[in-house]
Tab-separated table of C-alpha atoms and ligand atoms in Angstrom:
chain	number	residue	atom	x	y	z
A	1	MET	CA	-58.595	-24.129	3.864
A	2	LYS	CA	-57.899	-26.937	1.407
A	3	LYS	CA	-56.386	-29.949	3.187
A	4	TRP	CA	-52.809	-30.889	2.385
A	5	PHE	CA	-50.621	-33.736	3.568
A	6	ALA	CA	-46.917	-34.506	3.289
A	7	VAL	CA	-44.185	-37.048	3.848
A	8	ILE	CA	-40.875	-35.901	5.294
A	9	GLY	CA	-37.627	-37.846	5.073
A	10	ASN	CA	-34.108	-37.926	3.711
A	11	PRO	CA	-33.892	-39.240	1.032
A	12	ILE	CA	-37.515	-38.879	-0.094
A	13	SER	CA	-37.515	-38.940	-3.911
A	14	HIS	CA	-37.891	-42.776	-3.978
A	15	SER	CA	-41.021	-42.741	-1.761
A	16	LEU	CA	-44.118	-44.477	-3.157
A	17	SER	CA	-46.373	-42.670	-0.636
A	18	PRO	CA	-47.173	-39.543	-2.731
A	19	ASN	CA	-48.547	-41.614	-5.633
A	20	MET	CA	-50.452	-43.861	-3.250
A	21	HIS	CA	-52.113	-41.057	-1.272
A	22	ASP	CA	-52.805	-38.889	-4.346
A	23	ALA	CA	-54.582	-41.834	-5.974
A	24	TRP	CA	-56.688	-42.520	-2.869
A	25	LEU	CA	-57.599	-38.813	-2.473
A	26	LYS	CA	-58.752	-38.774	-6.104
A	27	GLN	CA	-60.697	-42.060	-5.808
A	28	LEU	CA	-62.559	-40.776	-2.738
A	29	ASN	CA	-63.173	-37.286	-4.181
A	30	ILE	CA	-61.260	-35.552	-1.407
A	31	ASP	CA	-60.006	-32.145	-2.508
A	32	ALA	CA	-56.513	-32.333	-1.003
A	33	SER	CA	-52.918	-32.982	-1.999
A	34	TYR	CA	-49.947	-34.929	-0.616
A	35	ILE	CA	-46.393	-33.732	-1.189
A	36	PRO	CA	-42.928	-35.235	-0.553
A	37	ILE	CA	-40.583	-32.938	1.394
A	38	HIS	CA	-36.834	-33.543	1.595
A	39	VAL	CA	-35.613	-32.348	5.004
A	40	GLU	CA	-31.913	-31.802	5.731
A	41	GLN	CA	-30.628	-33.822	8.710
A	42	ASN	CA	-30.203	-30.787	11.001
A	43	HIS	CA	-33.374	-28.970	9.886
A	44	LEU	CA	-36.045	-31.216	11.372
A	45	LYS	CA	-37.143	-28.725	14.051
A	46	GLN	CA	-37.542	-25.906	11.506
A	47	ALA	CA	-39.339	-28.247	9.109
A	48	VAL	CA	-41.867	-29.320	11.761
A	49	GLU	CA	-42.419	-25.706	12.857
A	50	SER	CA	-43.037	-24.761	9.213
A	51	LEU	CA	-45.488	-27.625	8.652
A	52	LYS	CA	-47.437	-26.523	11.748
A	53	LEU	CA	-47.311	-22.837	10.785
A	54	LEU	CA	-48.543	-23.589	7.271
A	55	GLY	CA	-51.424	-25.651	8.666
A	56	CYS	CA	-50.429	-29.038	7.252
A	57	SER	CA	-53.357	-31.406	7.915
A	58	GLY	CA	-51.064	-34.355	8.703
A	59	TRP	CA	-47.860	-35.929	7.499
A	60	ASN	CA	-45.912	-39.155	7.305
A	61	VAL	CA	-42.415	-39.404	8.713
A	62	THR	CA	-39.781	-41.691	7.277
A	63	VAL	CA	-36.091	-42.480	7.767
A	64	PRO	CA	-34.173	-40.909	9.529
A	65	PHE	CA	-36.663	-38.805	11.515
A	66	LYS	CA	-39.087	-41.321	13.062
A	67	GLU	CA	-37.483	-41.097	16.534
A	68	ALA	CA	-36.199	-37.512	16.473
A	69	ILE	CA	-39.630	-36.049	15.721
A	70	ILE	CA	-41.179	-37.194	19.012
A	71	PRO	CA	-40.153	-34.206	21.222
A	72	LEU	CA	-41.353	-31.811	18.499
A	73	LEU	CA	-44.978	-33.025	18.657
A	74	ASP	CA	-47.762	-31.963	21.049
A	75	GLU	CA	-48.749	-35.527	21.969
A	76	VAL	CA	-47.744	-39.095	21.159
A	77	ASP	CA	-50.283	-41.915	20.947
A	78	ASP	CA	-49.683	-45.267	22.729
A	79	SER	CA	-49.072	-46.913	19.333
A	80	ALA	CA	-45.864	-44.869	19.034
A	81	LYS	CA	-44.870	-44.414	22.696
A	82	GLY	CA	-43.634	-47.946	23.376
A	83	ILE	CA	-41.767	-48.152	20.082
A	84	GLY	CA	-40.310	-44.661	20.420
A	85	ALA	CA	-40.953	-43.958	16.728
A	86	VAL	CA	-43.645	-41.994	14.859
A	87	ASN	CA	-44.540	-42.521	11.193
A	88	THR	CA	-47.807	-40.552	11.079
A	89	VAL	CA	-48.716	-37.121	12.450
A	90	VAL	CA	-52.370	-36.135	12.760
A	91	LYS	CA	-53.692	-32.592	13.228
A	92	THR	CA	-56.549	-32.598	15.745
A	93	GLY	CA	-59.632	-30.366	15.849
A	94	ASP	CA	-57.954	-28.139	18.437
A	95	ASN	CA	-54.842	-27.745	16.246
A	96	LYS	CA	-52.624	-30.153	18.144
A	97	TYR	CA	-50.208	-32.418	16.295
A	98	VAL	CA	-50.301	-36.010	17.557
A	99	GLY	CA	-47.831	-38.746	16.604
A	100	TYR	CA	-48.928	-42.306	15.782
A	101	ASN	CA	-47.186	-45.400	14.507
A	102	THR	CA	-49.080	-47.381	11.863
A	103	ASP	CA	-46.142	-49.526	10.612
A	104	GLY	CA	-46.642	-52.520	12.911
A	105	LEU	CA	-50.421	-52.587	12.674
A	106	GLY	CA	-50.149	-52.140	8.904
A	107	PHE	CA	-47.856	-55.154	8.710
A	108	ILE	CA	-50.220	-57.297	10.801
A	109	GLU	CA	-53.189	-56.277	8.600
A	110	SER	CA	-51.178	-57.406	5.571
A	111	LEU	CA	-51.022	-60.948	7.009
A	112	GLY	CA	-54.782	-61.391	6.768
A	113	TYR	CA	-56.468	-63.709	9.276
A	114	ILE	CA	-54.140	-64.994	12.014
A	115	LEU	CA	-54.783	-66.364	15.492
A	116	PRO	CA	-53.454	-65.084	18.844
A	117	GLU	CA	-52.198	-68.586	19.660
A	118	HIS	CA	-49.997	-68.694	16.567
A	119	ASN	CA	-46.289	-69.035	17.286
A	120	ILE	CA	-44.502	-66.118	15.660
A	121	LEU	CA	-40.805	-65.878	14.794
A	122	MET	CA	-39.402	-62.487	13.912
A	123	ILE	CA	-35.961	-62.330	12.320
A	124	GLY	CA	-34.267	-59.013	13.073
A	125	ALA	CA	-34.590	-56.548	15.934
A	126	GLY	CA	-34.124	-53.209	14.145
A	127	GLY	CA	-36.522	-50.279	13.809
A	128	ALA	CA	-39.126	-52.035	11.660
A	129	ALA	CA	-39.029	-55.166	13.834
A	130	ARG	CA	-39.613	-53.051	16.953
A	131	GLY	CA	-42.772	-51.537	15.448
A	132	ILE	CA	-44.121	-54.928	14.410
A	133	ALA	CA	-43.237	-56.650	17.703
A	134	HIS	CA	-44.943	-53.930	19.764
A	135	ALA	CA	-48.040	-54.099	17.574
A	136	PHE	CA	-48.198	-57.902	17.982
A	137	GLU	CA	-47.884	-57.506	21.758
A	138	ARG	CA	-50.557	-54.786	21.887
A	139	LEU	CA	-52.952	-57.019	19.931
A	140	GLY	CA	-52.385	-59.933	22.334
A	141	PHE	CA	-50.028	-62.067	20.207
A	142	THR	CA	-47.703	-63.110	22.987
A	143	ASN	CA	-46.112	-66.267	21.507
A	144	LEU	CA	-43.371	-64.168	20.037
A	145	SER	CA	-39.740	-65.174	19.438
A	146	ILE	CA	-37.221	-62.625	18.210
A	147	ALA	CA	-34.032	-63.861	16.579
A	148	ASN	CA	-31.271	-61.437	15.762
A	149	ARG	CA	-27.666	-61.519	14.569
A	150	THR	CA	-26.815	-59.379	17.614
A	151	LEU	CA	-28.571	-61.324	20.357
A	152	GLU	CA	-28.392	-58.445	22.884
A	153	LYS	CA	-30.736	-56.336	20.731
A	154	ALA	CA	-33.320	-59.134	20.672
A	155	ILE	CA	-33.005	-59.457	24.466
A	156	VAL	CA	-33.623	-55.711	24.907
A	157	LEU	CA	-36.745	-55.907	22.727
A	158	VAL	CA	-38.129	-58.948	24.569
A	159	ASP	CA	-37.496	-57.216	27.920
A	160	GLU	CA	-39.359	-54.153	26.673
A	161	LEU	CA	-42.322	-56.243	25.511
A	162	GLN	CA	-42.326	-58.282	28.723
A	163	THR	CA	-43.275	-61.292	26.662
A	164	GLY	CA	-41.663	-63.735	24.239
A	165	GLN	CA	-38.111	-64.986	23.953
A	166	ALA	CA	-34.873	-63.901	22.324
A	167	LEU	CA	-32.991	-66.355	20.094
A	168	THR	CA	-29.800	-66.493	18.094
A	169	LEU	CA	-30.251	-67.022	14.358
A	170	GLU	CA	-28.873	-70.569	14.802
A	171	GLU	CA	-31.448	-71.352	17.505
A	172	ALA	CA	-34.240	-70.034	15.269
A	173	GLU	CA	-33.044	-72.198	12.406
A	174	ASN	CA	-32.917	-75.317	14.607
A	175	ASP	CA	-36.363	-74.692	16.159
A	176	LEU	CA	-38.033	-73.564	12.941
A	177	ASN	CA	-40.691	-76.304	12.968
A	178	LYS	CA	-42.257	-74.667	16.067
A	179	PHE	CA	-43.304	-71.517	14.219
A	180	ASP	CA	-46.579	-70.825	12.380
A	181	ILE	CA	-45.596	-67.353	11.151
A	182	ILE	CA	-42.058	-66.300	10.180
A	183	VAL	CA	-41.393	-62.597	9.642
A	184	GLN	CA	-38.166	-61.546	7.907
A	185	THR	CA	-37.367	-57.919	8.880
A	186	THR	CA	-33.682	-57.525	7.977
A	187	PRO	CA	-32.638	-55.658	4.805
A	188	LEU	CA	-31.094	-58.886	3.433
A	189	GLY	CA	-32.542	-59.478	-0.006
A	190	MET	CA	-32.994	-55.831	-0.925
A	191	LYS	CA	-31.754	-54.965	-4.397
A	192	SER	CA	-28.725	-53.195	-3.006
A	193	SER	CA	-27.629	-55.889	-0.552
A	194	GLU	CA	-26.107	-59.302	-1.209
A	195	ALA	CA	-28.701	-62.000	-1.883
A	196	SER	CA	-28.215	-64.262	1.128
A	197	LEU	CA	-30.664	-65.700	3.660
A	198	PRO	CA	-30.701	-64.774	7.379
A	199	ILE	CA	-31.605	-68.406	8.248
A	200	GLN	CA	-32.053	-71.671	6.331
A	201	LEU	CA	-35.635	-72.911	6.016
A	202	ASN	CA	-35.195	-76.683	5.769
A	203	ARG	CA	-36.937	-77.267	9.142
A	204	ILE	CA	-39.990	-75.155	8.217
A	205	LYS	CA	-43.416	-76.298	9.480
A	206	GLU	CA	-46.016	-77.454	6.963
A	207	ASN	CA	-48.615	-74.657	6.411
A	208	ALA	CA	-46.369	-71.967	7.896
A	209	ILE	CA	-46.772	-68.388	6.654
A	210	VAL	CA	-43.572	-66.630	5.596
A	211	ALA	CA	-43.521	-62.834	5.316
A	212	ASP	CA	-40.698	-60.563	4.215
A	213	ILE	CA	-41.105	-56.841	4.856
A	214	VAL	CA	-38.731	-55.981	2.001
A	215	TYR	CA	-40.748	-55.152	-1.151
A	216	ASN	CA	-38.006	-54.414	-3.596
A	217	PRO	CA	-37.687	-56.963	-5.108
A	218	LEU	CA	-41.227	-58.207	-4.553
A	219	VAL	CA	-39.948	-61.785	-4.356
A	220	THR	CA	-36.877	-61.701	-2.135
A	221	PRO	CA	-34.427	-64.631	-1.999
A	222	PHE	CA	-36.027	-65.510	1.371
A	223	LEU	CA	-39.510	-65.735	-0.168
A	224	GLU	CA	-38.105	-67.606	-3.156
A	225	GLU	CA	-36.599	-70.149	-0.767
A	226	ALA	CA	-39.884	-70.385	1.222
A	227	LYS	CA	-41.873	-71.071	-1.967
A	228	LYS	CA	-39.827	-74.240	-2.453
A	229	TYR	CA	-41.586	-75.604	0.661
A	230	ASN	CA	-45.056	-74.776	-0.658
A	231	VAL	CA	-45.915	-72.419	2.168
A	232	ARG	CA	-47.882	-69.169	1.884
A	233	THR	CA	-45.599	-66.194	1.237
A	234	ILE	CA	-46.319	-62.505	1.795
A	235	ASN	CA	-44.156	-59.665	0.507
A	236	GLY	CA	-43.550	-56.219	2.013
A	237	LEU	CA	-45.873	-54.288	-0.283
A	238	GLY	CA	-48.885	-55.114	1.905
A	239	MET	CA	-47.187	-53.508	4.916
A	240	LEU	CA	-46.429	-50.368	2.936
A	241	VAL	CA	-49.996	-50.059	1.665
A	242	HIS	CA	-51.730	-50.942	4.955
A	243	GLN	CA	-49.626	-48.537	7.059
A	244	GLY	CA	-50.512	-45.845	4.514
A	245	ALA	CA	-54.184	-46.787	4.570
A	246	LEU	CA	-54.292	-46.475	8.361
A	247	ALA	CA	-52.658	-43.023	8.188
A	248	PHE	CA	-55.150	-42.039	5.453
A	249	SER	CA	-58.090	-43.150	7.607
A	250	TYR	CA	-56.799	-41.192	10.641
A	251	TRP	CA	-56.592	-38.062	8.463
A	252	ASN	CA	-59.734	-38.414	6.389
A	253	GLY	CA	-62.042	-40.711	8.349
A	254	LEU	CA	-62.347	-43.038	5.336
A	255	LYS	CA	-60.726	-46.404	4.622
A	256	PRO	CA	-59.122	-46.429	1.156
A	257	ASP	CA	-58.907	-49.389	-1.252
A	258	THR	CA	-55.833	-51.423	-0.236
A	259	ASP	CA	-56.176	-54.346	-2.695
A	260	GLY	CA	-56.473	-52.040	-5.706
A	261	MET	CA	-53.487	-50.018	-4.486
A	262	ILE	CA	-51.333	-53.140	-4.110
A	263	GLN	CA	-52.121	-54.019	-7.752
A	264	GLN	CA	-51.354	-50.462	-8.873
A	265	LEU	CA	-47.986	-50.484	-7.101
A	266	ILE	CA	-47.079	-53.903	-8.542
A	267	GLU	CA	-47.596	-52.416	-11.988
A	268	GLN	CA	-45.454	-49.440	-10.968
A	269	ILE	CA	-42.650	-51.508	-9.401
A	270	GLY	CA	-42.916	-54.431	-11.818
A	271	GLY	CA	-42.418	-58.109	-11.066
A	272	ASN	CA	-44.785	-60.737	-9.714
A	273	TYR	CA	-46.834	-60.214	-6.610
A	274	VAL	CA	-46.590	-63.369	-4.499
A	275	ASN	CA	-49.249	-62.733	-1.871
A	276	ARG	CA	-51.800	-65.210	-3.113
B	301	NAP	P1	-32.489	-51.474	10.902
B	301	NAP	O1	-33.089	-50.723	12.036
B	301	NAP	O2	-31.163	-51.061	10.375
B	301	NAP	O3	-32.381	-53.025	11.374
B	301	NAP	C1	-31.759	-53.973	10.590
B	301	NAP	C2	-31.906	-55.362	11.241
B	301	NAP	O4	-31.415	-56.314	10.300
B	301	NAP	C3	-31.100	-55.562	12.520
B	301	NAP	O5	-31.763	-56.447	13.354
B	301	NAP	C4	-29.787	-56.188	11.986
B	301	NAP	O6	-29.138	-57.018	12.909
B	301	NAP	C5	-30.335	-57.047	10.878
B	301	NAP	N1	-29.338	-57.301	9.847
B	301	NAP	C6	-28.778	-56.391	9.010
B	301	NAP	N2	-27.894	-56.995	8.178
B	301	NAP	C7	-27.916	-58.315	8.502
B	301	NAP	C8	-27.211	-59.457	8.007
B	301	NAP	N3	-26.334	-59.355	7.012
B	301	NAP	N4	-27.480	-60.660	8.573
B	301	NAP	C9	-28.374	-60.776	9.583
B	301	NAP	N5	-29.063	-59.734	10.104
B	301	NAP	C10	-28.826	-58.513	9.569
B	301	NAP	O7	-33.455	-51.504	9.642
B	301	NAP	P2	-35.060	-51.329	9.624
B	301	NAP	O8	-35.393	-49.879	9.645
B	301	NAP	O9	-35.637	-52.209	10.671
B	301	NAP	O10	-35.417	-51.849	8.156
B	301	NAP	C11	-35.241	-53.210	7.795
B	301	NAP	C12	-35.816	-53.460	6.408
B	301	NAP	O11	-37.224	-53.321	6.446
B	301	NAP	C13	-35.318	-52.505	5.316
B	301	NAP	O12	-35.015	-53.275	4.190
B	301	NAP	C14	-36.518	-51.631	5.029
B	301	NAP	O13	-36.558	-51.207	3.681
B	301	NAP	C15	-37.670	-52.580	5.327
B	301	NAP	N6	-38.908	-51.877	5.691
B	301	NAP	C16	-40.030	-52.145	4.976
B	301	NAP	C17	-41.218	-51.492	5.307
B	301	NAP	C18	-42.477	-51.753	4.516
B	301	NAP	O14	-43.392	-50.915	4.555
B	301	NAP	N7	-42.593	-52.861	3.847
B	301	NAP	C19	-41.251	-50.586	6.385
B	301	NAP	C20	-40.078	-50.361	7.117
B	301	NAP	C21	-38.888	-51.026	6.757
B	301	NAP	P3	-28.055	-56.439	13.974
B	301	NAP	O15	-28.842	-55.919	15.129
B	301	NAP	O16	-27.212	-57.601	14.280
B	301	NAP	O17	-27.300	-55.350	13.249
């Protein structure tokens, strides 16, 4: 049977994943397709049963189903267990459907070369931050500080990780010169939200790396502010492409071209890519 893949979510029409995966399938001469599927909030169980019944070869899961899908799968990989969220489902040789999470690892790959001893500050403790924090911990990056508007949520995440420290946004701002890598994971700076900064950057360390996981706009107000200090900035497009590339490699056993895809998506989204 011809392979086919999907992405399920609600809403789904805005997703860049179908274009990305279709292009990679074509580039690598894989005779398969990738389709977006809009799933109604209370129809997840039926949707997953249908995907299994129709022999879907694997699918991505996006908001709001990343947590709710877990009990509907046959197995969940360690990459998704700790986080409690799945973004990729893989069909195994014995027809089992296994859940993975490639978001955090995808983000870390988008940073390029970094060292385990680097001091990392994450701003935000929501769903995306959880995935990234767990991936850092799994890869042995234990110098992790998590600052969040609601401190309790950062404390819960640090307790879960059994490493790092929780900070208020004010504490993060005051101690900013201690951090080599700063990761902005709140939706602040997205087109639809007001253009304010979660923390001020005036105490930033020389040679720090500043990443924002938001990719629309490509240059968020946070990255714009960081550029004033001449530090390296990384936008959220790399995370999107690298999490997709990992899913693609789990499904097809081949690593697709991430750099070319980032360029293609910049052309599609418009604006300047700031990752170099
Ligand atoms: P989420 O679970 O709703 O978490 C939002 C986080 O942002 C929370 O920590 C929240 O703090 C904080 N926050 C929200 N508004 C704030 C404000 N005005 N000031 C300070 N902190 C604020 O959201 P998510 O799923 O983690 O997604 C976050 C962003 O990441 C979204 O913009 C999403 O598009 C983006 N994202 C990008 C990728 C990618 O591939 N590049 C992947 C996933 C997500 P409280 O706890 O205090 O509410």
